[in-house]
Amino acid sequence: MTFTTRFAPSPTGPLHLGHAFSALTAFDMAQAAGGSFHLRIDDLDQSRSRPVWEAQIYDDLHWLGLDWPTPVLRQSDRLSRYREALQILWNQGLLYPCSCSRADIRAAASAPQEGAPLHGPDGLIYPGTCRPNTPPTGPMPDTPLRLDMARALTRLDPPLNFIETGQGPEGETGTITPQDMIKTVGDVALARPGMGASYHLSVVCDDADQGITHVIRGQDLFTATQIHVLLQRLLGLPTPIYHHHRLIRDDTGRRLAKRDDARAIASYRAMGKTPHDIRHMIGL
Ligand code: GLU
């Protein structure tokens, strides 16, 4: 099996030093293994994705010295593929429609009898307001859909582990405790309003369809990986090897974000820095 990895930025702002670290780490590991590196455009959120940022991604990554096979896979072209995957889960009785807004979830999750609201990989853990007692039947509706986590877990034989060659933010490895996922992850959204699919669903389909053997990405996505492994098992898709790497932080220790224009690769380019300088700045 040839080592195959990918870098999957969202075209919603400029790439910064954290993206450079992730892309270069994946590219270097692929080169060292004699494997291949793919670029994928995570443009599922069409309300925030912009062609100008996509063009800047290609430009910045080429400037850094990376190359990749074309055509580049774009998530917005794959909505029917994601729908097929949702249909499989719907047929298994694992999805239910949910039209709760973020405000509804906040209100329900912080109701006094619920205790302190818990946060999971997607923010506040869904309190289960729309979860039916029995799986819905009939055709899958074209509405936002959630995974019934407790029901999904009953369909899988443990263990539900993965191979981690990096580590989580607290030094975690690839051990998943399925029963904890009901409390610490909850019923995640798999089809989102206006987006067809959620990140969790699209990423497992894309990684499988592109033959990705190694997912190399930041530790901020570590807690999402248990959801991805669960979905791979439910959908009969292979689980790649994961490598979660350290995050690049600003001087105050905060993780860099898209709004940190000062640390955008484009800003360093405009200042006359070289790709070598960028590698040096991020310790590569
Ligand atoms: N598009 C995601 C991001 O920009 C990365 C997804 C992934 O690597 O799995 O954070």
CSV table of C-alpha atoms and ligand atoms in Angstrom, one decimal:
chain,number,residue,atom,x,y,z
A,1,MET,CA,0.0,0.0,0.0
A,2,THR,CA,1.6,3.3,-1.1
A,3,PHE,CA,1.8,6.0,1.6
A,4,THR,CA,-0.9,8.5,0.5
A,5,THR,CA,-1.7,11.6,2.5
A,6,ARG,CA,-3.5,14.9,2.0
A,7,PHE,CA,-3.8,18.5,3.1
A,8,ALA,CA,-7.4,19.7,3.2
A,9,PRO,CA,-7.7,23.4,3.8
A,10,SER,CA,-11.0,25.3,3.7
A,11,PRO,CA,-10.9,28.3,1.3
A,12,THR,CA,-12.4,30.7,3.9
A,13,GLY,CA,-9.4,32.9,4.5
A,14,PRO,CA,-5.6,33.2,4.1
A,15,LEU,CA,-3.3,30.2,4.9
A,16,HIS,CA,-1.2,31.0,7.9
A,17,LEU,CA,1.9,29.5,9.5
A,18,GLY,CA,-0.2,26.7,11.1
A,19,HIS,CA,-1.4,25.6,7.6
A,20,ALA,CA,2.2,25.8,6.3
A,21,PHE,CA,3.3,23.5,9.1
A,22,SER,CA,0.6,21.0,8.4
A,23,ALA,CA,1.0,21.0,4.6
A,24,LEU,CA,4.8,20.8,4.8
A,25,THR,CA,4.7,18.1,7.5
A,26,ALA,CA,2.4,15.9,5.3
A,27,PHE,CA,4.4,16.6,2.1
A,28,ASP,CA,7.7,15.8,3.8
A,29,MET,CA,6.4,12.6,5.3
A,30,ALA,CA,5.0,11.5,1.9
A,31,GLN,CA,8.4,12.3,0.3
A,32,ALA,CA,10.3,10.4,2.9
A,33,ALA,CA,8.0,7.4,2.5
A,34,GLY,CA,8.2,7.5,-1.4
A,35,GLY,CA,4.4,8.1,-1.3
A,36,SER,CA,2.1,10.8,-2.6
A,37,PHE,CA,0.6,14.0,-1.3
A,38,HIS,CA,-2.9,15.2,-2.4
A,39,LEU,CA,-4.4,18.6,-2.0
A,40,ARG,CA,-8.2,18.7,-1.3
A,41,ILE,CA,-10.4,21.8,-1.1
A,42,ASP,CA,-12.8,21.6,1.9
A,43,ASP,CA,-15.3,24.0,0.5
A,44,LEU,CA,-18.5,22.4,1.8
A,45,ASP,CA,-19.4,25.6,3.6
A,46,GLN,CA,-20.3,27.6,0.5
A,47,SER,CA,-21.5,30.5,2.6
A,48,ARG,CA,-17.8,31.1,3.7
A,49,SER,CA,-15.8,29.7,0.8
A,50,ARG,CA,-14.4,32.1,-1.8
A,51,PRO,CA,-12.7,31.5,-5.1
A,52,VAL,CA,-10.1,34.1,-4.2
A,53,TRP,CA,-9.0,32.1,-1.2
A,54,GLU,CA,-8.9,28.9,-3.2
A,55,ALA,CA,-6.6,30.6,-5.7
A,56,GLN,CA,-4.4,31.9,-2.9
A,57,ILE,CA,-4.1,28.4,-1.5
A,58,TYR,CA,-2.7,27.1,-4.8
A,59,ASP,CA,-0.4,30.0,-5.1
A,60,ASP,CA,0.9,29.9,-1.5
A,61,LEU,CA,1.5,26.1,-1.5
A,62,HIS,CA,3.3,26.2,-4.9
A,63,TRP,CA,5.5,29.0,-3.5
A,64,LEU,CA,6.3,26.8,-0.5
A,65,GLY,CA,7.6,24.2,-2.9
A,66,LEU,CA,4.7,21.7,-2.8
A,67,ASP,CA,3.0,20.0,-5.7
A,68,TRP,CA,0.1,17.5,-6.0
A,69,PRO,CA,-1.8,15.6,-8.6
A,70,THR,CA,-4.6,17.3,-10.5
A,71,PRO,CA,-7.5,17.7,-10.8
A,72,VAL,CA,-7.9,18.6,-7.1
A,73,LEU,CA,-10.9,17.1,-5.4
A,74,ARG,CA,-13.4,19.7,-4.2
A,75,GLN,CA,-16.0,18.8,-1.7
A,76,SER,CA,-18.7,21.0,-3.3
A,77,ASP,CA,-18.5,18.6,-6.3
A,78,ARG,CA,-19.3,15.6,-4.2
A,79,LEU,CA,-22.7,16.3,-2.6
A,80,SER,CA,-24.3,13.2,-4.2
A,81,ARG,CA,-21.5,11.0,-2.8
A,82,TYR,CA,-22.2,12.3,0.7
A,83,ARG,CA,-25.9,11.8,0.2
A,84,GLU,CA,-25.2,8.1,-0.6
A,85,ALA,CA,-23.3,7.7,2.6
A,86,LEU,CA,-26.1,9.4,4.6
A,87,GLN,CA,-28.6,7.0,2.9
A,88,ILE,CA,-26.6,4.0,4.2
A,89,LEU,CA,-26.8,5.3,7.7
A,90,TRP,CA,-30.5,6.3,7.3
A,91,ASN,CA,-31.3,2.7,6.1
A,92,GLN,CA,-29.6,1.4,9.3
A,93,GLY,CA,-32.0,3.5,11.4
A,94,LEU,CA,-29.1,5.6,12.8
A,95,LEU,CA,-30.1,9.1,11.7
A,96,TYR,CA,-32.9,11.4,12.7
A,97,PRO,CA,-34.1,14.9,11.5
A,98,CYS,CA,-33.2,17.8,13.8
A,99,SER,CA,-34.0,21.4,13.1
A,100,CYS,CA,-32.7,22.8,16.4
A,101,SER,CA,-30.7,26.1,15.9
A,102,ARG,CA,-27.5,26.8,17.9
A,103,ALA,CA,-29.6,29.0,20.2
A,104,ASP,CA,-32.1,26.2,20.8
A,105,ILE,CA,-29.2,23.9,21.7
A,106,ARG,CA,-27.6,26.4,24.0
A,107,ALA,CA,-31.0,27.0,25.8
A,108,ALA,CA,-31.7,23.3,26.2
A,109,ALA,CA,-28.1,22.3,27.2
A,110,SER,CA,-28.0,25.0,29.9
A,111,ALA,CA,-31.4,24.2,31.4
A,112,PRO,CA,-30.9,24.0,35.2
A,113,GLN,CA,-31.7,20.3,35.5
A,114,GLU,CA,-29.1,19.4,33.0
A,115,GLY,CA,-26.1,20.6,35.0
A,116,ALA,CA,-23.2,22.4,33.4
A,117,PRO,CA,-23.4,22.2,29.6
A,118,LEU,CA,-20.7,19.9,28.2
A,119,HIS,CA,-18.6,20.7,25.2
A,120,GLY,CA,-17.6,18.1,22.6
A,121,PRO,CA,-15.6,18.2,19.3
A,122,ASP,CA,-18.4,20.4,17.7
A,123,GLY,CA,-19.0,22.7,20.6
A,124,LEU,CA,-22.0,22.2,22.9
A,125,ILE,CA,-23.1,18.6,23.1
A,126,TYR,CA,-26.5,18.1,21.6
A,127,PRO,CA,-29.0,17.5,24.5
A,128,GLY,CA,-31.1,15.1,22.4
A,129,THR,CA,-34.2,17.3,22.0
A,130,CYS,CA,-35.3,15.8,18.6
A,131,ARG,CA,-34.0,12.3,19.2
A,132,PRO,CA,-36.9,9.8,18.5
A,133,ASN,CA,-37.4,6.7,20.7
A,134,THR,CA,-37.6,4.5,17.6
A,135,PRO,CA,-35.7,5.0,14.3
A,136,PRO,CA,-37.6,7.1,11.8
A,137,THR,CA,-38.9,5.2,8.7
A,138,GLY,CA,-39.8,6.2,5.2
A,139,PRO,CA,-37.6,8.1,2.7
A,140,MET,CA,-34.7,10.1,4.0
A,141,PRO,CA,-35.8,13.7,4.3
A,142,ASP,CA,-33.7,16.6,2.8
A,143,THR,CA,-33.3,18.2,6.2
A,144,PRO,CA,-30.5,18.5,8.8
A,145,LEU,CA,-29.8,15.0,10.2
A,146,ARG,CA,-28.1,13.8,13.4
A,147,LEU,CA,-26.5,10.5,14.3
A,148,ASP,CA,-28.1,8.6,17.2
A,149,MET,CA,-24.8,7.9,18.9
A,150,ALA,CA,-26.1,5.4,21.5
A,151,ARG,CA,-27.9,3.4,18.8
A,152,ALA,CA,-24.8,3.6,16.5
A,153,LEU,CA,-22.6,2.2,19.2
A,154,THR,CA,-24.8,-0.8,19.7
A,155,ARG,CA,-24.1,-1.8,16.1
A,156,LEU,CA,-20.3,-2.0,16.5
A,157,ASP,CA,-18.1,-4.6,18.0
A,158,PRO,CA,-15.4,-3.1,20.2
A,159,PRO,CA,-12.6,-2.2,20.2
A,160,LEU,CA,-12.9,0.9,18.2
A,161,ASN,CA,-9.3,2.0,18.1
A,162,PHE,CA,-7.0,3.5,15.5
A,163,ILE,CA,-3.3,3.8,15.0
A,164,GLU,CA,-1.9,7.1,16.1
A,165,THR,CA,1.7,7.9,15.2
A,166,GLY,CA,1.6,11.5,16.7
A,167,GLN,CA,-0.4,12.2,19.7
A,168,GLY,CA,-3.5,14.1,21.0
A,169,PRO,CA,-3.1,17.5,22.8
A,170,GLU,CA,-2.9,15.7,26.2
A,171,GLY,CA,-0.6,13.0,24.9
A,172,GLU,CA,-3.5,10.7,23.9
A,173,THR,CA,-3.1,7.7,21.7
A,174,GLY,CA,-5.6,5.9,19.4
A,175,THR,CA,-7.6,4.3,22.2
A,176,ILE,CA,-11.3,5.1,22.0
A,177,THR,CA,-13.7,4.3,24.8
A,178,PRO,CA,-17.0,3.9,22.9
A,179,GLN,CA,-19.3,4.2,25.9
A,180,ASP,CA,-17.8,7.6,26.7
A,181,MET,CA,-18.8,8.9,23.3
A,182,ILE,CA,-22.5,9.2,24.3
A,183,LYS,CA,-21.5,11.7,26.9
A,184,THR,CA,-18.4,13.4,25.4
A,185,VAL,CA,-19.5,13.5,21.7
A,186,GLY,CA,-23.2,13.0,21.6
A,187,ASP,CA,-25.5,13.0,18.6
A,188,VAL,CA,-23.3,14.8,16.0
A,189,ALA,CA,-24.8,16.6,13.0
A,190,LEU,CA,-24.1,14.7,9.8
A,191,ALA,CA,-26.2,16.8,7.4
A,192,ARG,CA,-26.1,20.5,8.1
A,193,PRO,CA,-28.5,23.2,7.0
A,194,GLY,CA,-27.6,24.5,3.6
A,195,MET,CA,-24.5,22.3,3.4
A,196,GLY,CA,-25.8,18.8,2.5
A,197,ALA,CA,-23.3,17.1,4.7
A,198,SER,CA,-21.1,17.9,7.7
A,199,TYR,CA,-17.3,17.9,7.9
A,200,HIS,CA,-17.3,14.6,9.7
A,201,LEU,CA,-19.3,12.8,7.0
A,202,SER,CA,-17.5,14.3,4.1
A,203,VAL,CA,-14.0,13.8,5.4
A,204,VAL,CA,-14.4,10.0,5.9
A,205,CYS,CA,-15.9,9.6,2.4
A,206,ASP,CA,-13.1,11.7,0.8
A,207,ASP,CA,-10.3,10.0,2.7
A,208,ALA,CA,-11.6,6.6,1.6
A,209,ASP,CA,-12.3,7.5,-2.0
A,210,GLN,CA,-8.8,9.1,-2.4
A,211,GLY,CA,-7.1,6.0,-0.9
A,212,ILE,CA,-5.6,8.1,1.9
A,213,THR,CA,-3.5,5.8,4.1
A,214,HIS,CA,-2.2,8.5,6.5
A,215,VAL,CA,-4.1,11.4,7.8
A,216,ILE,CA,-1.7,14.1,9.0
A,217,ARG,CA,-3.3,17.1,10.7
A,218,GLY,CA,-3.3,19.3,13.7
A,219,GLN,CA,-4.1,18.2,17.3
A,220,ASP,CA,-7.1,20.5,17.2
A,221,LEU,CA,-8.8,17.7,15.2
A,222,PHE,CA,-7.8,14.9,17.5
A,223,THR,CA,-11.1,14.6,19.3
A,224,ALA,CA,-13.0,14.5,16.0
A,225,THR,CA,-11.0,11.4,15.0
A,226,GLN,CA,-13.1,9.1,17.2
A,227,ILE,CA,-16.2,10.3,15.2
A,228,HIS,CA,-14.4,9.6,11.9
A,229,VAL,CA,-13.4,6.0,13.0
A,230,LEU,CA,-17.0,5.3,14.1
A,231,LEU,CA,-18.3,6.5,10.8
A,232,GLN,CA,-15.7,4.5,8.9
A,233,ARG,CA,-16.9,1.4,10.7
A,234,LEU,CA,-20.6,2.1,10.2
A,235,LEU,CA,-20.0,2.8,6.5
A,236,GLY,CA,-17.6,-0.1,5.9
A,237,LEU,CA,-14.7,2.2,5.0
A,238,PRO,CA,-11.0,1.6,5.9
A,239,THR,CA,-9.5,3.5,8.8
A,240,PRO,CA,-6.3,5.3,7.8
A,241,ILE,CA,-3.3,5.7,10.2
A,242,TYR,CA,-3.5,9.1,12.0
A,243,HIS,CA,-0.8,11.5,12.8
A,244,HIS,CA,-1.9,14.5,14.9
A,245,HIS,CA,0.9,17.1,15.1
A,246,ARG,CA,1.6,20.0,17.4
A,247,LEU,CA,0.0,23.4,16.7
A,248,ILE,CA,1.7,26.6,15.8
A,249,ARG,CA,0.8,29.3,18.4
A,250,ASP,CA,1.2,33.0,18.6
A,251,ASP,CA,3.4,34.7,21.2
A,252,THR,CA,0.6,34.5,23.8
A,253,GLY,CA,0.2,30.8,23.3
A,254,ARG,CA,-3.0,31.0,21.3
A,255,ARG,CA,-3.5,28.8,18.3
A,256,LEU,CA,-3.3,30.7,15.0
A,257,ALA,CA,-6.6,31.3,13.2
A,258,LYS,CA,-7.7,32.5,9.8
A,259,ARG,CA,-8.1,36.0,11.2
A,260,ASP,CA,-4.4,36.2,12.1
A,261,ASP,CA,-3.6,38.0,8.9
A,262,ALA,CA,-0.3,39.1,10.2
A,263,ARG,CA,0.9,35.5,10.2
A,264,ALA,CA,-0.6,34.8,6.8
A,265,ILE,CA,1.9,33.2,4.4
A,266,ALA,CA,1.0,35.9,1.9
A,267,SER,CA,2.1,38.6,4.4
A,268,TYR,CA,5.5,37.0,4.9
A,269,ARG,CA,5.9,36.6,1.1
A,270,ALA,CA,5.1,40.4,0.7
A,271,MET,CA,7.8,41.1,3.3
A,272,GLY,CA,10.3,39.3,1.2
A,273,LYS,CA,10.6,36.1,3.3
A,274,THR,CA,11.6,32.9,1.5
A,275,PRO,CA,10.1,29.4,1.8
A,276,HIS,CA,13.3,28.5,3.8
A,277,ASP,CA,12.5,31.3,6.2
A,278,ILE,CA,9.0,29.9,6.7
A,279,ARG,CA,10.3,26.4,7.4
A,280,HIS,CA,12.8,27.9,9.9
A,281,MET,CA,10.0,29.9,11.7
A,282,ILE,CA,7.9,26.8,12.3
A,283,GLY,CA,10.8,24.6,13.2
A,284,LEU,CA,11.0,22.4,10.1
B,1,GLU,N1,-10.6,21.4,6.4
B,1,GLU,C1,-10.2,21.2,7.8
B,1,GLU,C2,-9.5,22.4,8.3
B,1,GLU,O1,-9.1,23.3,7.6
B,1,GLU,C3,-9.1,20.0,7.8
B,1,GLU,C4,-9.8,18.7,7.7
B,1,GLU,C5,-8.8,17.5,8.0
B,1,GLU,O2,-7.6,17.6,7.9
B,1,GLU,O3,-9.4,16.5,8.3
B,1,GLU,O4,-9.4,22.5,9.5
